[in-house]
XYZ file of C-alpha atoms in Angstrom:
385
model
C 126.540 113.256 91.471
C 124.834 111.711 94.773
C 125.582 108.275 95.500
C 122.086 106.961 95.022
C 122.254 108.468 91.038
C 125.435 106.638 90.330
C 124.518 103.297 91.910
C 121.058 103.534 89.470
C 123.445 104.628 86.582
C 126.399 102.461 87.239
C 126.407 98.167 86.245
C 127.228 96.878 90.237
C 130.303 95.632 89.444
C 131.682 99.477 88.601
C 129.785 100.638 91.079
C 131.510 98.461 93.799
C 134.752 99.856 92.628
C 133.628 103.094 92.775
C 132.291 103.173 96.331
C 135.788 101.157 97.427
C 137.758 104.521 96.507
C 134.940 106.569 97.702
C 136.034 104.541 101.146
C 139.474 105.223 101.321
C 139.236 108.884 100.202
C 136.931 108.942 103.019
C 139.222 107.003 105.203
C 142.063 109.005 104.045
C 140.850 112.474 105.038
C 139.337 111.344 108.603
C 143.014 110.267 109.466
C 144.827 113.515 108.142
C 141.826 115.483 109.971
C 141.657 113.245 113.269
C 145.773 114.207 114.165
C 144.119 117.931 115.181
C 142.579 116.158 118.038
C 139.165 115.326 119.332
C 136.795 118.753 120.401
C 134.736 117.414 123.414
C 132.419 119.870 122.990
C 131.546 118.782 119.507
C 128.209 117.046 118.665
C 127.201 115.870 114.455
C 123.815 115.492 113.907
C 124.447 113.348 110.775
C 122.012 112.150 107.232
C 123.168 111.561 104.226
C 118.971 111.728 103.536
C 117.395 114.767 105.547
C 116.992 117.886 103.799
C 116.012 119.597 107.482
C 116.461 119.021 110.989
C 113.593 117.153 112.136
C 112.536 113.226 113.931
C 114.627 112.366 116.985
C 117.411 114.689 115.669
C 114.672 118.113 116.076
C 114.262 116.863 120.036
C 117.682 116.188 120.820
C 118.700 119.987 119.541
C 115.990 121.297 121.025
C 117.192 119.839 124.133
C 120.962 120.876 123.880
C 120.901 123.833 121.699
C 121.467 126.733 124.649
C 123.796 124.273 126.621
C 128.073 124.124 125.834
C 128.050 122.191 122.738
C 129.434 123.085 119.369
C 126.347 121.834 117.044
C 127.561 120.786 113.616
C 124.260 119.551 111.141
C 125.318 117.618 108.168
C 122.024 116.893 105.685
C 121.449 115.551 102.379
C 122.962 119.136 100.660
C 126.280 119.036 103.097
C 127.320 115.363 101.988
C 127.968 117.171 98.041
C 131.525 118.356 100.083
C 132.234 114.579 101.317
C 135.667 116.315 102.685
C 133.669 118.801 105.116
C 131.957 115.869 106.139
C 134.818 114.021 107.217
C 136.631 116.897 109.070
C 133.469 117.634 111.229
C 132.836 113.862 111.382
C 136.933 113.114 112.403
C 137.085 115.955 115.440
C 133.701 115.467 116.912
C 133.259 114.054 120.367
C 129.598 112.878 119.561
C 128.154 111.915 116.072
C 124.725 111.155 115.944
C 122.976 109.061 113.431
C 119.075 108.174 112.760
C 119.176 106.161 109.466
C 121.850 103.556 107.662
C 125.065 106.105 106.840
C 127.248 103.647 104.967
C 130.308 105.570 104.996
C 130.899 105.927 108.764
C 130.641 101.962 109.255
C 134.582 101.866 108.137
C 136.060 104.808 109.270
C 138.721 104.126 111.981
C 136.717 106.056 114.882
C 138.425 107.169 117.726
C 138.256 105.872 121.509
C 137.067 108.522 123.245
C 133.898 109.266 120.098
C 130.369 108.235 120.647
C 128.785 107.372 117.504
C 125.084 107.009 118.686
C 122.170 105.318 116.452
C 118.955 107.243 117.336
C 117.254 105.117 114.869
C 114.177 106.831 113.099
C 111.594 104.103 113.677
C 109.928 102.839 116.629
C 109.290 99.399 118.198
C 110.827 96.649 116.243
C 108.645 95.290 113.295
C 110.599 94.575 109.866
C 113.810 92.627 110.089
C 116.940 94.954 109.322
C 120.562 94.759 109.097
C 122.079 90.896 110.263
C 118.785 89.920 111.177
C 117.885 89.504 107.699
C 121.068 87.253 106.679
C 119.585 84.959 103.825
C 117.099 86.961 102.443
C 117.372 89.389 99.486
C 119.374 92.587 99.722
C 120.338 91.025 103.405
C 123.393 92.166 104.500
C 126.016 89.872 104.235
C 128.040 87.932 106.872
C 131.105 89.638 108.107
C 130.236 93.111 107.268
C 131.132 96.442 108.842
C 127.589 97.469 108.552
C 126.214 98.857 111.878
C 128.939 97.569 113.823
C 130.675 101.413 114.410
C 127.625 101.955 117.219
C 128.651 102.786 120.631
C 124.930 103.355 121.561
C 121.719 102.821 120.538
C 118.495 103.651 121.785
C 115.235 101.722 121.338
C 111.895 102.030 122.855
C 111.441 99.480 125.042
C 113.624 96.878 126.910
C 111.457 94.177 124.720
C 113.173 95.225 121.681
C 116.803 95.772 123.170
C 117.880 91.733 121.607
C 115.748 93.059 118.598
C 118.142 95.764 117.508
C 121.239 94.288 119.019
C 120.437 91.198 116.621
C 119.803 93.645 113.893
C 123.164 95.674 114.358
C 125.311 92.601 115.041
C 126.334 94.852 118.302
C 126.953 93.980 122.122
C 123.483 94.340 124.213
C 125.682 96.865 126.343
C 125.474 99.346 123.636
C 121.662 98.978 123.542
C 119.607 101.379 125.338
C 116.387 101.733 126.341
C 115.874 105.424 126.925
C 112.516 105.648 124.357
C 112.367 107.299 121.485
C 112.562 111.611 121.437
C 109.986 112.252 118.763
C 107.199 110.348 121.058
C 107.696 112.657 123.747
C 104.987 114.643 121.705
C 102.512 112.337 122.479
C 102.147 112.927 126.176
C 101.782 116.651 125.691
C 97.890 117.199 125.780
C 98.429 120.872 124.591
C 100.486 120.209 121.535
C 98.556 117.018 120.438
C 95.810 119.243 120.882
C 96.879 122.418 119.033
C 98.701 120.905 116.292
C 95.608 118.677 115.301
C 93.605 121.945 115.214
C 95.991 123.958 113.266
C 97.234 121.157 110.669
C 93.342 120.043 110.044
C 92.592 124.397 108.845
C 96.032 124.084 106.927
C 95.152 120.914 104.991
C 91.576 122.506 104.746
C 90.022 119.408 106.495
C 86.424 120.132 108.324
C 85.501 119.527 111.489
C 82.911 117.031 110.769
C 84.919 114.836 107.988
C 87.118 111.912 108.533
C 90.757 112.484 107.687
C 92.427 109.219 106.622
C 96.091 108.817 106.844
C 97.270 106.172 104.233
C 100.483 105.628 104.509
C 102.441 102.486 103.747
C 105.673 101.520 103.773
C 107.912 101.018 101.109
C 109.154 97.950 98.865
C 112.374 97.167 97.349
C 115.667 96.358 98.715
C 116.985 100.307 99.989
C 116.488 104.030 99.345
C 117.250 103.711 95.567
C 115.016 101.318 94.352
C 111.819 102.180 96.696
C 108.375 102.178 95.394
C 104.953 101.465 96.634
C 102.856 98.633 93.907
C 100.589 101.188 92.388
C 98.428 98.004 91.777
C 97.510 98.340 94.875
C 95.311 101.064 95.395
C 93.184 102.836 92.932
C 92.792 106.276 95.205
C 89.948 107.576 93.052
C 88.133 104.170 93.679
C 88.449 104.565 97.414
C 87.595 108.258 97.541
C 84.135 107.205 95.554
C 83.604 104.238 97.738
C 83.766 106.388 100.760
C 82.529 109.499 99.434
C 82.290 113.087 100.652
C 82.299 113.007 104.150
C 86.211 111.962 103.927
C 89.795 113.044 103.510
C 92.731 111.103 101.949
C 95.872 111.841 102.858
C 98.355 110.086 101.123
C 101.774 109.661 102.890
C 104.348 107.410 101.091
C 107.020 106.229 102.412
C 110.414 109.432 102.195
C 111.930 107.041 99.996
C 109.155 106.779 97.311
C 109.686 108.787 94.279
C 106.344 107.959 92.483
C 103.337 108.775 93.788
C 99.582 107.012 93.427
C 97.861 108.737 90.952
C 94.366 110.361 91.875
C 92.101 112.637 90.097
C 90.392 114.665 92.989
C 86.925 113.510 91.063
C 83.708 111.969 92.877
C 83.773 111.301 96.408
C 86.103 111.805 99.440
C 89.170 114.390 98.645
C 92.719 113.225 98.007
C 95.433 115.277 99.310
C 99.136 114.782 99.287
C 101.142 115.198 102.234
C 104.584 113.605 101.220
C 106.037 117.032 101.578
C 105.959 116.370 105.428
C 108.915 114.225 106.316
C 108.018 113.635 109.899
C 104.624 111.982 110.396
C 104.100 111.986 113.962
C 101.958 115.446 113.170
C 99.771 113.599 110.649
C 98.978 111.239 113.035
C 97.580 113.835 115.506
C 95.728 115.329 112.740
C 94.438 112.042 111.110
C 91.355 109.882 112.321
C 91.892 106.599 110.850
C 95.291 105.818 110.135
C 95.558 102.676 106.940
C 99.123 101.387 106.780
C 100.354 97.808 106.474
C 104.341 96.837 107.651
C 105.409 100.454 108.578
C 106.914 100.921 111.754
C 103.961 104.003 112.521
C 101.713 100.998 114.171
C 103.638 101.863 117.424
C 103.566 105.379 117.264
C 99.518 105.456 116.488
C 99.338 102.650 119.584
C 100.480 105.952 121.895
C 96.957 108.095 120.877
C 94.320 104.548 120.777
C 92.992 105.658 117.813
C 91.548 103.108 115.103
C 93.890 101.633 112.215
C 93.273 99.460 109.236
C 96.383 97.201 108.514
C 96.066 96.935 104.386
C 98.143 93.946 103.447
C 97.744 92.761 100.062
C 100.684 91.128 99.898
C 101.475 90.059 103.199
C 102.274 86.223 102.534
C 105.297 87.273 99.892
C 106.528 90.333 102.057
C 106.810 88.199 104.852
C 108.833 85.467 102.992
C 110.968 88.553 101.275
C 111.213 90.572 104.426
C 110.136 89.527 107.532
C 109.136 90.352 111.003
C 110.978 90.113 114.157
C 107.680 88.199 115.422
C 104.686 86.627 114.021
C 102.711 89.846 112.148
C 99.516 88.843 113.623
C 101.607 90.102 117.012
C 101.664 93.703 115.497
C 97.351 93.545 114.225
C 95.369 95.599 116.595
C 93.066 96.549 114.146
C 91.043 94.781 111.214
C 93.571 92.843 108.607
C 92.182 93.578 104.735
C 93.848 91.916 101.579
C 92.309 93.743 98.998
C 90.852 97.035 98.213
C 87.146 95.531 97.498
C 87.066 95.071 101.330
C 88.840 98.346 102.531
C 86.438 100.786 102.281
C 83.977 99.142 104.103
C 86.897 98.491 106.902
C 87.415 102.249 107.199
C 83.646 103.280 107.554
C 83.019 100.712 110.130
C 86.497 100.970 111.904
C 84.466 102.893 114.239
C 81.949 100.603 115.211
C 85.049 97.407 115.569
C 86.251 97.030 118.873
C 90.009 97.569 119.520
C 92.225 95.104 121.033
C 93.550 95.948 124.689
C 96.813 97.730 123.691
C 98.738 97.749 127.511
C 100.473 94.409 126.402
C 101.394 96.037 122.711
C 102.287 99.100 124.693
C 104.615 97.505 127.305
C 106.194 94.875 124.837
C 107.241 97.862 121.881
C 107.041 100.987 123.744
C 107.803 100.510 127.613
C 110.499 103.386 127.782
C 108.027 105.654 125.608
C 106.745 108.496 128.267
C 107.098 111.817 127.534
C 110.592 111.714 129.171
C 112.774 109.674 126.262
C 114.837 113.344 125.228
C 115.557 113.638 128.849
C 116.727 110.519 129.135
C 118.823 110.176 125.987
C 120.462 113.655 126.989
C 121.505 112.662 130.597
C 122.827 109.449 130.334
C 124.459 109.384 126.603
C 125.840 112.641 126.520
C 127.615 112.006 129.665
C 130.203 114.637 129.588
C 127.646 117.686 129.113
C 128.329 120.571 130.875
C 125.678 121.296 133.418
């Protein structure tokens, strides 16, 4: 049983138990494991979440993969053997995270391992980690959480307090190298062939709009995610906008549920939750709707128009919070309720976008088409050329 079924099944207080001897078997085996030495060769790509190798962790292989490492990937099916974890995870020279991996924050690393946060989002827009201390399902003060990190990267030096805030970490660790799975963006071919060919896969026409809607999640973590179906009523939108459009509904990975839709009257309703990574969608897309997700900074790379859909932005920013005021983050029209989104979305065209070169330089300085390069040459210092 995964971790996330036997927190849902288990009252907290057993569950805390639990997860403390889940910790010291852990704990136990890296020790017995780490006395065969460390392999300097070795590199994890480590998630507890991914069920494939994709994000920053796709461009960093893709990078290394014909140069002198020993690759080890550990996904979602590999952490059933928790021991197989551990022995890769104890004799590896470089582990490399993208997501929250609660197990690693108290295992007793070793001096000479890099355990390297390539964290999945860009920019920094929802509080995380210590920055939230106060606030529901905040991390508490004291805790281990994060503070394993030898390096992070980030996007921009504007966000490098952000994160070291967040992960209750030195500055020093905190680097601004950019963010591998933006490199994409600068590559005029690819943006340009992969909008082509994901548009005929997903059946979309040349002359209809494709809108991306795609949210973030609520709830405190992975196991109790879940979008307010309340929200949006998708066959409502498709007959307010009618057939010249697309929906494309992309929940958050760590929504279970999704919004109900009928494929009826007006625009068609597709779901693309099967694609983990969205940075293709976004290529592919037209109008991109969202409301807190980190994707703002991502769809700031290609200028394209976005509708920021906040219905519940007063009590999400009292429950969650921003690293800065939100209205920092709006370069597009703000709606509050669905009566008024429609219309956003057919005139989104016709609205004039804010200058983004501020937005750009603030959350996504170090973003250039160079961030693998980067991250390769000066984390993985002891490559062999």
């Amino acid at each position: 049983m995964d971790i996330g079924a036997l927190k849902r099944l288990c009252p907290p207080a057993l569950f805390r138990v639990l997860q403390r001897f889940s910790n010291r078997s852990n704990i136990s085996i890296f020790k017995r494991c780490s006395q065969k030495g460390i392999n300097a060769r070795k590199l994890v790509f480590l998630s507890p979440t991914r069920d494939s190798l994709s994000g920053n962790f796709w461009f960093i292989y893709e990078a290394i993969k014909d140069r002198d490492f020993e690759i080890v990937v550990l996904l979602e099916e590999d952490h059933r053997d928790m021991g197989r974890v551990m022995r890769h995870v104890a004799t590896a020279q470089y582990i490399l995270a993208d997501d929250y991996v609660r197990y690693m924050y108290t295992l007793p690393l070793g001096d000479k391992q890099k355990f390297i946060q390539v964290w999945h989002s860009t920019g920094a827009l929802k509080r995380m980690g210590f920055s939230r201390i106060g606030r529901e399902g905040s991390t508490i003060q004291g805790s281990l959480t994060h503070r394993n990190y030898t390096d992070v990267i980030v996007s921009a030096e504007g966000v490098v307090d952000n994160f070291a805030e967040a992960f209750g970490i030195e500055r020093s660790k905190v680097h601004p190298y950019g963010v591998p799975r933006t490199d994409i963006f600068f590559d005029e071919a690819y943006k340009k062939q992969t909008r082509e060919d994901l548009r005929a896969r997903l059946q979309v026409e040349p002359d209809e709009k494709l809108v991306l809607f795609a949210p973030t999640y609520r709830g405190n973590d992975v196991y109790g995610a879940f979008y307010p179906q309340e929200f949006l009523n998708v066959d409502a939108l498709a007959r307010a906008l009618g057939s010249g459009y697309v929906i494309a509904l992309k929940l958050h990975p760590f929504i279970k549920e999704q919004l109900p839709f009928s494929n009826g009257e007006g625009a068609r309703v597709i779901d693309v939750g099967e694609y983990r990574e969205i940075n293709d969608l976004l290529l592919a897309a037209d109008i991109l709707v969202t409301d807190y997700s980190s994707v703002i900074f991502e769809y700031a790379l290609l200028s394209k128009p976005v509708v920021f859909y906040a219905p519940d932005m007063g009590d999400y920013e009292n429950k969650r919070d921003f690293f800065y005021d939100y209205s920092e983050y709006v370069y597009g029209p703000l709606v509050l309720n669905q009566d008024e989104l429609a219309q956003s979305i057919m005139s989104i065209e016709t609205i004039k976008m804010l200058d983004l070169t501020a937005f750009k330089e603030k959350f996504l300085g170090a973003c250039d088409g160079r961030s693998t390069q980067r991250f390769v040459e000066n984390v993985l210092v002891n490559e062999v050329k």
